């Protein structure tokens, strides 16, 4: 099967790239090996402050609204970070003293949201906190399998009963000016978080839970739906296993499911992610890129890959595929003419700061520009 | 250096890093609180079961075997295989009479076929459904698949000389559904392949693929079927024939479940068996041509069956349908329809089955197509019963659009 561009990786980077190319009238296929880092998305594009105009359009057309205002964001453990371009779920404040009094509401027997940490952090900023736990009969079902009392399962219930829950929260509010809720709203219906904000008498702040990320899964679903609506081919659960390369040009890709039916294209984009997504792999001697065998930045000795102190900056997290300035991937020191690398496979991100999302979108758009520019020449 | 290869287990369960993504995509977990979920039932439970089979949880029977957990897993863990293989290894309870009947699709088909009009009349009756519901726990709300009076095999045998005249030949693994319930799909395939200059042969007595036996605790019978089918497909392959199929679940079973769950080696199947949609697409790609009716017009919503999504071959159905002039194509969101073969027929699963399918049914009603296209026979029953929209295999739509 032949396409204009075949993209390896179906996460934020691959989908952004695919949507932009489909919009430009190019036929594309995305090979997606299992689900991706959007399932751990904080809701913020950490390294970006304002959306490039094209990104705001691409996301807006998919039904994802973004915003940014200078200031700070409240993090799940009660700390603060500088504001960054974010989904509408995320709130910004001028300073860490976000109000006088905060009401933190969670659900009984839900362990993936840390109300006490939040309260502790906020009280250090001079915000008085009160924690309330809702006991909802609708969640009793979930508790039959205690391991399944998770964000996504709760969110499915909340999509049905959020109005009732808002009523119960309203009854709890005394004189608080801030209400803090876990991010378990609006899995399918993007308007729910906004409508909750409109229905409560104080400023509502949604704070992240342990994974899976509800706003992240919603973002993934909306981007994928938009991509398919534009005619893109999304190969779910497949895996690029090999490539046919001739004189520095990729001719086609071999996948696990299509075996001898190769995917041909004029351009290829490697957006296969970092170590977690197996875009990068390691053995005791090397860090390598498994599909093309591209050059990967790394220290020669394994003992230099990591720092013995776990919380220290870990050098291996910065390792990634080498490219030239136009993001052509390098193999044996030479740029591949029609293979571009984008997103976390480039390394240079700090997962603990969530900076992967910003890199994913920016490098995806840069690659799209390169592809269109090269075609025009 | 093969250290890592040597430490990989059969279902890759030690690769699970507890990210919980599979639980977000399990259709059962959304509707049935008694099911522990793919992570718990799969890799987490396996760790305990390896210590002591005592930890086997009988609630694993609620797994649909839809494979959506495997498709979603970023770490390549064979979650559904872990669950089904645990059921094979540790659940030694005898299957109930009902489950044996539901699972024996070709045996029941050969019994019912000679009396098809009567059987169809009887299974349609409310009183029959009530009795089956009460005595057998087969849910009374189900519509039963109809049996055909003449089998597909009998029909094709009569066509054998005409089919043998085509310059190129394939063998067709039709499965129980085409043979006993809906021979028209087989006839549609013959029409399309003949239009491409390809004649169709039967295999030398195929048997049911056995998937319903695997999921109903009859893995020994399924293994016998597997050995037989591998042998007859091997015989066809030895004659240089490709073997085509029209059912995504039969295909997944023959290709993946035989080695994965039953331990039956099947390289010859993997080399020679393919969905007819893929066979046709590849012929067209190499320059073969189909002539379509100029007046054909249909709004088609395509539903990818779970097992086709696992195979990764839905792309061929999609591309073929989009190729037909006059088709308005909508790709439906990836959702399970809820029936999962015999699962949805069981009284204890009926409510969950309908709840799982609800988002799909709602989307179909919103799209309001002329026809829903889908490569799976049990999805067809479920969607037709639950939405009133007609469902057709992409092959049947191709046949209808031909000049």
XYZ file of C-alpha atoms in Angstrom:
780
model
C 0.000 0.000 0.000
C 1.335 3.403 -0.892
C 0.996 6.710 0.951
C 2.535 10.143 0.742
C 3.846 9.781 4.299
C 3.975 6.876 6.729
C 4.261 7.893 10.384
C 5.559 5.454 12.977
C 3.917 6.318 16.286
C 0.304 7.199 17.077
C 0.720 9.519 20.056
C 0.608 13.295 20.302
C 3.504 13.763 17.879
C 2.371 11.256 15.241
C -1.234 12.446 15.321
C -0.271 16.131 15.082
C 1.942 15.327 12.135
C -0.746 13.178 10.485
C -3.518 15.728 10.937
C -1.378 18.559 9.544
C -0.396 16.493 6.487
C -3.947 15.270 5.821
C -5.087 18.872 6.042
C -2.478 19.747 3.442
C -4.014 17.116 1.173
C -1.395 14.379 1.661
C -2.335 10.729 2.189
C -0.859 9.300 5.371
C -0.848 6.194 7.534
C 0.008 6.017 11.225
C 1.404 2.832 12.727
C 0.547 2.761 16.415
C 2.060 0.140 18.721
C -0.206 0.157 21.729
C -1.382 3.302 23.432
C 0.873 6.215 24.170
C 2.134 8.892 26.521
C -1.055 10.958 26.148
C -2.449 8.518 28.706
C -0.116 10.166 31.229
C -0.641 13.707 29.954
C -0.742 16.377 32.647
C -2.871 18.621 30.448
C -0.026 21.124 29.916
C 2.440 21.528 27.043
C 5.259 22.209 29.424
C 7.770 24.015 27.240
C 5.229 26.219 25.442
C 3.621 29.411 26.580
C 1.559 30.302 23.597
C 0.222 28.082 20.864
C 1.719 28.521 17.426
C -1.267 29.727 15.357
C -1.327 26.491 13.368
C -1.389 24.362 16.514
C -4.332 26.272 17.961
C -6.208 25.692 14.684
C -5.343 22.006 14.439
C -6.400 21.351 18.014
C -9.426 23.627 17.873
C -10.771 21.828 14.795
C -10.421 18.561 16.693
C -12.514 20.050 19.524
C -9.592 20.681 21.884
C -9.379 24.232 23.184
C -6.091 25.501 24.587
C -5.288 28.498 26.736
C -2.466 30.298 28.494
C -2.101 33.130 30.961
C 1.041 34.198 32.757
C 1.326 32.963 36.344
C 1.366 29.568 38.070
C -0.434 26.201 38.050
C -1.330 24.027 41.024
C 0.324 20.587 40.816
C -1.090 17.320 42.269
C 1.170 17.328 45.354
C 0.312 20.889 46.389
C 3.311 22.536 44.713
C 3.316 25.165 41.954
C 4.884 25.437 38.511
C 4.988 28.293 36.041
C 1.989 28.430 33.725
C 2.306 26.689 30.360
C 0.047 26.287 27.366
C -2.697 23.925 28.617
C -6.016 22.248 28.015
C -8.957 24.228 29.324
C -9.175 21.844 32.311
C -6.070 23.503 33.769
C -6.407 26.737 35.806
C -3.842 29.540 36.070
C -3.283 31.910 38.994
C -1.224 35.100 39.320
C 0.523 33.714 42.433
C 0.590 30.591 44.639
C -1.764 32.113 47.166
C -4.668 31.086 45.005
C -7.393 32.208 47.403
C -8.392 32.554 51.042
C -10.117 29.236 51.600
C -10.177 26.063 49.539
C -12.594 23.148 49.614
C -10.958 19.939 48.345
C -13.481 17.280 47.308
C -12.672 13.683 46.430
C -14.419 10.301 46.611
C -14.404 7.781 49.451
C -12.056 4.843 48.801
C -10.427 6.566 45.816
C -6.661 6.380 46.382
C -5.268 8.022 43.239
C -5.795 11.637 44.337
C -3.806 13.159 47.176
C -6.060 15.601 48.981
C -3.906 15.781 52.116
C -0.772 16.679 50.141
C -2.711 19.354 48.290
C -3.991 20.816 51.544
C -0.526 20.727 53.049
C 0.978 22.576 50.095
C -1.764 25.180 49.972
C -1.664 25.853 53.696
C 2.042 26.693 53.341
C 0.869 29.443 50.963
C -1.665 30.710 53.507
C -4.720 29.079 51.949
C -7.002 27.474 54.539
C -8.168 24.034 53.360
C -11.030 21.694 54.150
C -11.219 18.187 52.693
C -14.522 16.427 52.018
C -15.040 12.883 50.716
C -18.174 12.123 48.743
C -19.733 8.717 49.298
C -21.618 7.985 46.092
C -23.775 4.877 45.678
C -23.017 4.995 41.936
C -19.348 4.237 42.672
C -20.129 1.202 44.854
C -20.205 -0.912 41.697
C -16.568 -0.060 41.013
C -15.511 -0.996 44.513
C -16.339 -4.646 43.940
C -12.957 -4.749 42.192
C -10.929 -2.442 44.453
C -8.068 -2.334 41.947
C -10.434 -0.737 39.425
C -11.308 2.349 41.475
C -9.369 4.381 38.918
C -9.685 7.736 37.209
C -11.100 6.437 33.923
C -13.680 4.170 35.543
C -14.812 7.026 37.802
C -14.886 9.389 34.830
C -17.236 7.064 32.933
C -19.658 7.238 35.848
C -19.195 11.005 36.169
C -20.080 11.510 32.493
C -23.527 10.209 33.489
C -24.050 11.704 36.941
C -21.932 14.866 37.078
C -24.963 17.113 37.572
C -25.989 15.209 40.661
C -22.402 15.313 41.957
C -22.245 19.062 41.392
C -25.412 19.351 43.488
C -23.743 17.457 46.336
C -20.612 19.595 46.107
C -22.693 22.763 46.130
C -24.274 21.635 49.388
C -20.792 21.261 50.921
C -19.538 24.745 50.045
C -19.472 27.171 52.978
C -17.461 30.351 52.477
C -14.677 28.911 50.286
C -13.556 30.832 47.215
C -11.752 27.840 45.653
C -13.065 24.304 44.995
C -10.484 21.663 44.060
C -11.598 18.473 42.273
C -9.706 15.505 40.784
C -9.453 15.413 36.974
C -12.117 12.769 36.483
C -14.593 14.808 34.463
C -15.380 15.010 30.769
C -13.925 11.764 29.398
C -16.264 11.756 26.387
C -18.027 15.104 26.706
C -15.530 17.970 26.604
C -18.082 20.477 27.827
C -18.476 18.862 31.263
C -15.516 20.543 33.029
C -16.637 23.924 31.697
C -20.225 23.376 32.770
C -19.091 22.283 36.235
C -17.174 25.558 36.564
C -20.303 27.480 35.619
C -22.474 25.552 38.085
C -20.511 26.112 41.296
C -20.327 29.263 43.415
C -16.499 29.345 43.720
C -13.567 29.020 41.320
C -13.199 25.351 40.343
C -9.683 23.928 39.928
C -9.155 20.457 38.436
C -5.979 18.718 39.609
C -4.310 15.665 38.082
C -4.727 12.132 39.421
C -2.526 9.083 39.078
C -2.738 7.613 35.547
C -4.516 7.021 33.301
C -5.057 10.734 32.632
C -8.687 11.507 31.812
C -7.950 14.745 29.877
C -5.122 12.889 28.125
C -7.319 10.014 26.936
C -9.943 12.519 25.813
C -7.262 14.398 23.827
C -6.092 11.135 22.231
C -9.663 10.191 21.217
C -10.400 13.615 19.730
C -7.142 13.795 17.776
C -7.564 10.265 16.428
C -11.165 10.924 15.424
C -10.118 14.130 13.661
C -7.299 12.314 11.866
C -9.636 9.585 10.611
C -12.248 12.149 9.604
C -9.588 13.780 7.412
C -9.102 10.387 5.740
C -5.980 9.253 7.592
C -5.314 5.524 8.072
C -4.639 4.651 11.717
C -3.185 1.153 12.123
C -4.017 0.329 15.726
C -1.867 -2.159 17.591
C 0.548 -2.752 14.720
C 4.315 -2.393 14.939
C 7.009 -1.374 12.475
C 9.510 -4.210 12.564
C 11.843 -3.503 9.665
C 12.505 -1.102 6.811
C 13.737 -1.354 3.252
C 16.434 1.261 2.782
C 18.348 1.918 -0.401
C 21.082 4.532 -0.771
C 19.941 6.658 2.132
C 16.239 6.554 1.188
C 13.572 4.551 2.937
C 11.476 2.712 0.377
C 8.989 0.848 2.561
C 8.204 -0.372 6.066
C 7.473 -3.894 7.254
C 4.907 -4.262 10.019
C 4.046 -7.114 12.362
C 0.425 -7.427 11.211
C 0.845 -6.795 7.494
C 4.040 -8.914 7.232
C 4.740 -9.180 3.486
C 2.385 -6.351 2.553
C 4.819 -3.443 2.805
C 3.848 0.165 3.432
C 5.468 2.391 0.827
C 5.718 6.171 0.993
C 7.626 9.196 -0.239
C 8.345 10.310 3.327
C 8.613 8.551 6.659
C 8.349 10.067 10.114
C 9.737 8.303 13.174
C 7.572 9.446 16.091
C 7.900 6.232 18.045
C 8.535 7.767 21.467
C 11.205 7.191 24.075
C 12.129 4.226 26.246
C 8.613 3.643 27.610
C 7.139 3.375 24.108
C 10.109 1.302 22.899
C 11.061 3.936 20.329
C 14.441 3.556 22.044
C 15.668 0.269 23.466
C 18.755 -0.795 25.316
C 20.779 -3.888 25.989
C 23.713 -4.103 28.396
C 26.026 -2.488 25.828
C 24.071 -0.066 23.654
C 21.076 2.155 23.406
C 19.541 1.646 19.986
C 16.650 2.577 17.731
C 15.013 -0.726 16.734
C 13.365 -0.058 13.333
C 16.096 1.597 11.255
C 19.157 1.221 13.467
C 19.652 4.994 13.562
C 22.490 6.756 15.361
C 21.615 7.328 18.998
C 23.368 9.870 21.187
C 24.867 8.054 24.201
C 27.873 7.851 26.489
C 30.229 5.040 25.557
C 30.331 3.407 28.984
C 27.146 2.058 30.443
C 28.100 3.352 33.874
C 27.901 6.891 32.488
C 24.310 6.436 31.243
C 22.846 6.961 34.679
C 23.537 8.802 37.898
C 23.535 6.565 40.991
C 21.288 8.987 42.829
C 17.806 8.234 41.566
C 16.429 11.768 41.856
C 19.444 13.322 40.132
C 19.286 14.334 36.440
C 19.619 11.024 34.612
C 21.812 11.324 31.493
C 20.029 8.491 29.654
C 16.789 10.469 29.651
C 18.416 12.974 27.288
C 19.612 10.312 24.833
C 17.845 10.122 21.510
C 18.114 9.713 17.765
C 20.600 12.075 16.099
C 19.337 14.314 13.307
C 20.530 17.135 11.092
C 19.060 20.638 11.397
C 16.117 19.673 9.148
C 15.309 16.731 11.473
C 16.479 14.104 8.956
C 17.504 11.103 11.074
C 21.171 10.086 10.893
C 22.389 6.585 10.148
C 26.088 5.849 10.250
C 26.645 9.568 10.393
C 24.708 10.413 7.205
C 21.245 11.962 7.037
C 18.469 9.749 5.624
C 16.922 11.719 2.774
C 13.253 11.003 3.471
C 13.202 9.902 7.120
C 12.463 12.491 9.797
C 12.549 12.014 13.569
C 10.184 13.867 15.902
C 8.933 13.774 19.480
C 10.405 11.860 22.400
C 12.586 9.608 20.228
C 14.776 12.736 19.897
C 15.522 12.596 23.598
C 16.239 15.981 25.180
C 13.028 15.896 27.218
C 12.615 15.812 30.970
C 9.720 13.464 31.690
C 9.628 14.557 35.322
C 8.745 18.021 34.039
C 6.374 16.736 31.382
C 8.228 18.575 28.647
C 7.568 15.820 26.104
C 4.249 17.292 24.961
C 5.727 20.604 23.853
C 8.564 18.887 21.992
C 6.115 16.459 20.357
C 3.962 19.201 18.852
C 6.774 21.553 17.859
C 8.906 18.900 16.205
C 5.847 17.403 14.456
C 5.005 20.766 12.895
C 8.645 21.352 11.961
C 8.757 17.994 10.162
C 5.524 18.762 8.306
C 7.080 22.051 7.143
C 10.172 20.190 5.935
C 8.118 17.632 4.021
C 6.002 20.279 2.297
C 9.033 22.470 1.590
C 11.035 19.589 0.093
C 8.055 18.640 -2.102
C 7.711 22.236 -3.307
C 11.378 22.253 -4.334
C 23.922 -11.251 23.429
C 20.561 -12.916 23.903
C 20.111 -12.371 27.619
C 16.855 -10.451 27.205
C 15.445 -12.858 24.654
C 16.090 -15.746 27.007
C 14.220 -14.071 29.819
C 11.046 -13.424 27.826
C 8.093 -15.607 28.760
C 5.486 -16.946 26.363
C 2.925 -14.211 26.940
C 5.459 -11.558 27.820
C 3.803 -10.983 31.186
C 6.906 -9.745 32.983
C 6.976 -6.773 30.578
C 3.861 -5.360 32.280
C 4.826 -2.119 33.986
C 1.441 -1.637 35.656
C 0.578 1.445 33.610
C -3.170 0.495 33.712
C -3.804 1.542 30.080
C -5.422 -1.830 29.312
C -8.048 -1.222 31.979
C -9.147 1.949 30.181
C -9.956 -0.040 27.026
C -11.572 -3.176 28.500
C -15.243 -3.163 27.464
C -16.267 -5.613 30.203
C -14.789 -3.613 33.043
C -17.039 -0.714 32.090
C -20.208 -2.698 32.666
C -19.520 -5.709 34.877
C -18.111 -5.037 38.367
C -17.609 -8.774 38.950
C -14.838 -8.874 36.348
C -11.417 -8.101 37.855
C -10.179 -6.335 34.702
C -7.398 -7.250 32.250
C -4.472 -6.124 34.395
C -5.637 -8.037 37.456
C -6.914 -11.046 35.474
C -3.851 -11.068 33.193
C -0.297 -10.228 34.307
C -1.039 -9.464 37.979
C -3.018 -12.654 38.455
C -0.479 -14.711 36.503
C 2.206 -13.867 39.040
C 0.010 -15.344 41.762
C -1.211 -18.321 39.720
C 2.389 -19.319 39.024
C 2.904 -19.547 42.783
C -0.240 -21.556 43.386
C -3.190 -22.415 41.109
C -5.371 -21.722 44.151
C -5.272 -18.082 43.081
C -7.132 -18.804 39.832
C -10.246 -16.628 39.806
C -13.338 -18.058 38.142
C -14.469 -14.521 37.273
C -12.006 -14.756 34.362
C -14.902 -16.331 32.456
C -16.331 -12.821 32.046
C -13.469 -11.945 29.660
C -14.847 -11.468 26.125
C -11.534 -12.422 24.513
C -11.926 -9.266 22.383
C -8.134 -8.597 22.625
C -8.598 -4.856 23.075
C -6.249 -4.973 26.091
C -3.519 -6.415 23.875
C -4.091 -3.858 21.156
C -3.847 -1.065 23.748
C -0.820 -2.410 25.679
C 2.277 -0.255 25.033
C 4.575 -2.983 26.350
C 3.578 -5.906 24.125
C 2.046 -8.014 26.893
C -0.358 -10.654 25.537
C -2.953 -9.838 28.146
C -5.934 -11.647 26.602
C -3.870 -14.740 25.828
C -2.740 -14.805 29.461
C -6.359 -14.758 30.584
C -7.613 -17.372 28.126
C -4.637 -19.659 28.708
C -5.214 -19.416 32.463
C -8.791 -20.548 31.903
C -7.500 -23.497 29.873
C -4.851 -24.412 32.414
C -6.729 -23.958 35.661
C -10.479 -24.154 35.069
C -11.206 -27.888 35.033
C -14.939 -27.613 35.626
C -17.024 -29.438 33.035
C -18.745 -27.111 30.555
C -22.519 -26.957 30.968
C -24.816 -28.547 28.385
C -25.755 -25.050 27.193
C -22.145 -24.076 26.636
C -21.454 -27.328 24.806
C -24.389 -26.680 22.499
C -23.450 -23.061 21.856
C -19.846 -24.037 21.193
C -20.593 -26.877 18.776
C -21.499 -24.654 15.857
C -20.815 -27.123 13.053
C -22.401 -30.080 14.846
C -25.540 -28.065 15.581
C -25.531 -26.686 12.057
C -25.443 -30.133 10.494
C -28.311 -31.251 12.767
C -30.480 -28.210 12.119
C -29.886 -27.709 8.408
C -32.177 -30.474 7.062
C -35.038 -29.090 9.138
C -34.142 -25.429 8.598
C -37.632 -23.946 8.026
C -38.968 -25.740 11.084
C -35.964 -24.892 13.268
C -36.101 -21.251 12.216
C -39.828 -21.127 12.955
C -39.423 -22.722 16.339
C -36.465 -20.619 17.510
C -38.387 -17.479 16.552
C -41.279 -18.374 18.849
C -41.619 -16.612 22.179
C -42.433 -19.848 23.955
C -39.235 -21.511 22.676
C -37.191 -18.542 23.822
C -38.863 -18.631 27.235
C -38.124 -22.340 27.598
C -34.491 -21.908 26.504
C -34.175 -18.975 28.866
C -35.579 -20.954 31.807
C -33.916 -24.305 31.213
C -30.716 -23.422 29.390
C -30.003 -19.839 30.487
C -29.875 -18.678 26.872
C -31.260 -15.173 27.037
C -34.816 -14.826 25.728
C -34.132 -11.418 24.192
C -31.674 -12.864 21.670
C -32.602 -13.323 18.051
C -31.258 -16.679 16.903
C -29.274 -16.969 13.703
C -31.382 -18.588 10.992
C -30.327 -21.843 9.400
C -30.180 -22.233 5.661
C -31.915 -25.159 3.946
C -28.998 -25.925 1.667
C -25.402 -25.742 2.843
C -22.812 -23.622 1.068
C -20.645 -26.704 0.575
C -23.443 -28.457 -1.320
C -23.933 -25.369 -3.494
C -20.245 -24.968 -4.330
C -19.795 -28.677 -5.068
C -22.342 -28.313 -7.841
C -20.347 -25.384 -9.220
C -17.059 -27.279 -9.116
C -16.595 -27.833 -12.869
C -17.388 -24.182 -13.664
C -15.040 -22.985 -10.919
C -12.241 -25.277 -12.078
C -12.333 -23.546 -15.464
C -10.868 -20.301 -14.084
C -7.158 -19.849 -14.750
C -6.311 -18.959 -11.141
C -7.586 -20.889 -8.132
C -8.009 -20.310 -4.390
C -9.410 -22.450 -1.605
C -12.058 -20.965 0.672
C -12.287 -21.599 4.407
C -15.948 -20.585 4.722
C -16.579 -21.428 8.391
C -19.806 -22.614 10.022
C -21.728 -19.393 9.506
C -21.456 -19.347 5.719
C -22.086 -23.063 5.484
C -25.167 -23.392 7.680
C -26.579 -19.919 8.269
C -25.751 -17.593 5.421
C -24.481 -19.242 2.214
C -25.175 -15.983 0.363
C -21.914 -14.494 1.694
C -20.005 -17.415 0.169
C -21.853 -16.962 -3.114
C -20.985 -13.245 -3.056
C -17.324 -14.110 -2.589
C -17.446 -16.512 -5.524
C -19.023 -13.774 -7.653
C -16.314 -11.225 -6.807
C -13.429 -13.664 -7.210
C -14.831 -14.983 -10.500
C -14.983 -11.379 -11.728
C -11.240 -11.260 -11.059
C -10.679 -14.481 -12.971
C -10.234 -16.581 -9.850
C -12.050 -19.875 -9.266
C -13.024 -21.044 -5.775
C -12.517 -24.520 -4.311
C -13.507 -26.078 -1.012
C -10.892 -27.385 1.363
C -10.881 -31.134 1.908
C -13.539 -31.076 4.665
C -12.746 -28.144 6.922
C -13.958 -28.181 10.537
C -15.203 -25.335 12.737
C -12.223 -23.174 13.752
C -13.083 -23.945 17.386
C -13.054 -20.480 18.929
C -16.357 -21.077 20.711
C -14.937 -24.300 22.125
C -11.860 -22.471 23.408
C -13.944 -19.863 25.221
C -16.416 -22.450 26.552
C -13.928 -24.738 28.283
C -13.637 -27.339 25.501
C -10.025 -26.834 24.521
C -9.376 -30.538 23.865
C -12.068 -30.647 21.198
C -10.754 -27.341 19.842
C -7.256 -28.823 19.615
C -8.567 -31.748 17.543
C -10.239 -29.279 15.192
C -7.034 -27.233 15.027
C -4.904 -30.223 14.007
C -7.428 -31.181 11.360
C -7.694 -27.676 9.928
C -3.937 -27.139 9.857
C -3.645 -30.409 7.922
C -6.288 -29.569 5.290
C -5.040 -26.002 4.861
C -1.528 -27.429 4.565
C -2.752 -29.800 1.853
C -4.235 -26.887 -0.118
C -1.062 -24.845 0.343
C 0.979 -27.805 -0.921
C -1.025 -27.557 -4.156
C 0.067 -23.917 -4.390
C -3.300 -22.517 -3.349
C -3.900 -19.471 -1.176
C -6.716 -19.991 1.339
C -9.159 -17.094 1.726
C -11.642 -16.378 4.515
C -14.568 -14.032 5.092
C -14.786 -14.219 8.902
C -12.359 -12.198 10.981
C -12.757 -14.382 14.067
C -12.144 -17.669 12.221
C -9.052 -16.022 10.710
C -7.670 -14.853 14.049
C -8.303 -18.281 15.556
C -6.631 -20.190 12.712
C -3.646 -17.822 12.633
C -3.056 -16.779 16.223
C -5.074 -18.831 18.718
C -3.882 -22.217 17.464
C -0.244 -21.654 18.380
C -0.952 -19.095 21.139
C -3.594 -20.928 23.160
C -3.711 -24.511 21.906
C -0.010 -25.033 21.230
C -0.721 -26.249 17.677
C 2.077 -25.278 15.296
C 0.589 -23.615 12.192
C 3.276 -21.889 10.123
C 1.666 -23.247 6.960
C -1.599 -21.486 7.906
C 0.183 -18.230 8.619
C 1.883 -18.442 5.216
C -1.170 -19.282 3.108
C -4.343 -18.039 4.835
C -5.643 -14.505 4.384
C -8.879 -12.552 4.523
C -10.530 -12.363 1.105
C -10.543 -8.554 1.413
C -6.761 -8.564 1.578
C -6.477 -11.038 -1.296
C -8.749 -8.866 -3.476
C -7.052 -5.607 -2.498
C -3.641 -7.017 -3.376
C -4.902 -8.238 -6.756
C -6.326 -4.807 -7.556
C -3.101 -3.184 -6.432
C -1.230 -5.352 -8.930
C -3.460 -4.083 -11.726
C -6.531 -6.363 -11.774
C -9.763 -4.480 -12.385
C -13.334 -4.729 -11.193
C -16.160 -3.088 -13.148
C -18.696 -1.380 -10.931
C -22.290 -0.416 -11.650
C -22.513 3.272 -12.549
C -25.792 3.669 -10.627
C -24.498 2.238 -7.329
C -24.969 4.553 -4.395
C -24.702 3.690 -0.705
C -23.926 5.409 2.549
C -21.793 2.917 4.433
C -20.696 3.031 8.071
C -17.839 0.611 8.695
C -17.457 -1.191 12.032
C -14.075 -2.845 12.634
C -14.684 -6.110 14.546
C -12.418 -6.542 17.575
C -10.636 -9.551 16.093
C -10.018 -7.778 12.797
C -8.560 -4.849 14.727
C -6.259 -7.347 16.455
C -5.274 -8.832 13.091
C -4.674 -5.296 11.823
C -6.363 -6.037 8.491
C -9.387 -3.727 8.720
C -7.431 -1.426 6.418
C -8.137 -3.726 3.437
C -11.906 -3.696 4.011
C -11.809 0.070 4.397
C -9.762 0.684 1.245
C -11.925 -1.684 -0.847
C -15.166 -0.028 0.242
C -13.763 3.449 -0.390
C -12.740 2.283 -3.869
C -16.353 1.637 -4.970
C -17.725 4.621 -6.888
C -20.871 5.991 -5.265
C -19.941 4.981 -1.716
C -20.102 7.536 1.071
C -17.852 6.054 3.740
C -17.875 6.683 7.491
C -15.395 4.951 9.819
C -17.163 4.215 13.109
C -15.225 4.707 16.359
C -13.394 1.654 17.609
C -15.866 0.015 20.006
C -16.812 -3.557 20.828
C -20.396 -4.481 19.826
C -20.690 -6.630 22.962
C -21.697 -10.012 21.576
C -18.306 -11.720 21.423
C -19.523 -14.916 19.788
C -21.432 -17.097 22.230
C -20.824 -14.742 25.184
C -23.825 -12.505 24.558
C -26.197 -15.468 24.128
C -25.769 -16.444 27.773
C -28.396 -15.136 30.128
C -25.821 -14.021 32.705
C -24.043 -11.878 30.076
C -26.974 -10.418 28.145
C -27.262 -7.118 30.036
C -23.490 -6.531 29.960
C -23.394 -7.432 26.284
C -26.004 -4.805 25.377
C -24.408 -2.175 27.635
C -21.000 -2.733 26.005
C -22.496 -2.229 22.550
C -24.540 0.847 23.474
C -21.997 3.515 22.334
C -21.626 1.759 18.964
C -25.385 1.476 18.485
C -25.820 5.136 19.354
C -23.165 6.201 16.855
C -24.759 4.072 14.114
C -28.136 5.708 14.757
C -26.491 9.140 14.551
C -24.712 8.336 11.281
C -27.933 6.755 9.931
C -26.253 4.832 7.079
C -27.933 2.724 4.390
C -25.913 -0.224 5.581
C -23.324 -1.058 8.253
C -20.328 -2.912 6.852
C -18.519 -5.424 9.051
C -16.450 -8.585 8.551
C -17.830 -10.553 11.506
C -20.998 -12.656 11.588
C -21.708 -12.321 15.294
C -21.258 -8.524 15.182
C -23.844 -8.656 12.352
C -26.404 -10.467 14.539
C -25.790 -8.112 17.416
C -25.949 -4.873 15.421
C -28.995 -5.953 13.389
C -30.828 -7.021 16.524
C -29.897 -3.914 18.502
C -30.203 -1.163 15.891
C -32.465 -2.461 13.092
C -29.865 -1.331 10.547
C -28.847 -3.958 7.974
C -25.277 -5.245 8.264
C -23.304 -6.647 5.333
C -19.856 -8.112 4.901
C -17.665 -5.864 2.685
C -17.493 -8.791 0.226
C -21.290 -8.756 -0.147
C -21.237 -4.996 -0.749
C -18.550 -5.445 -3.413
C -20.639 -8.165 -5.057
C -23.701 -5.951 -5.068
C -21.771 -3.054 -6.617
C -20.340 -5.153 -9.450
C -21.671 -4.649 -12.922
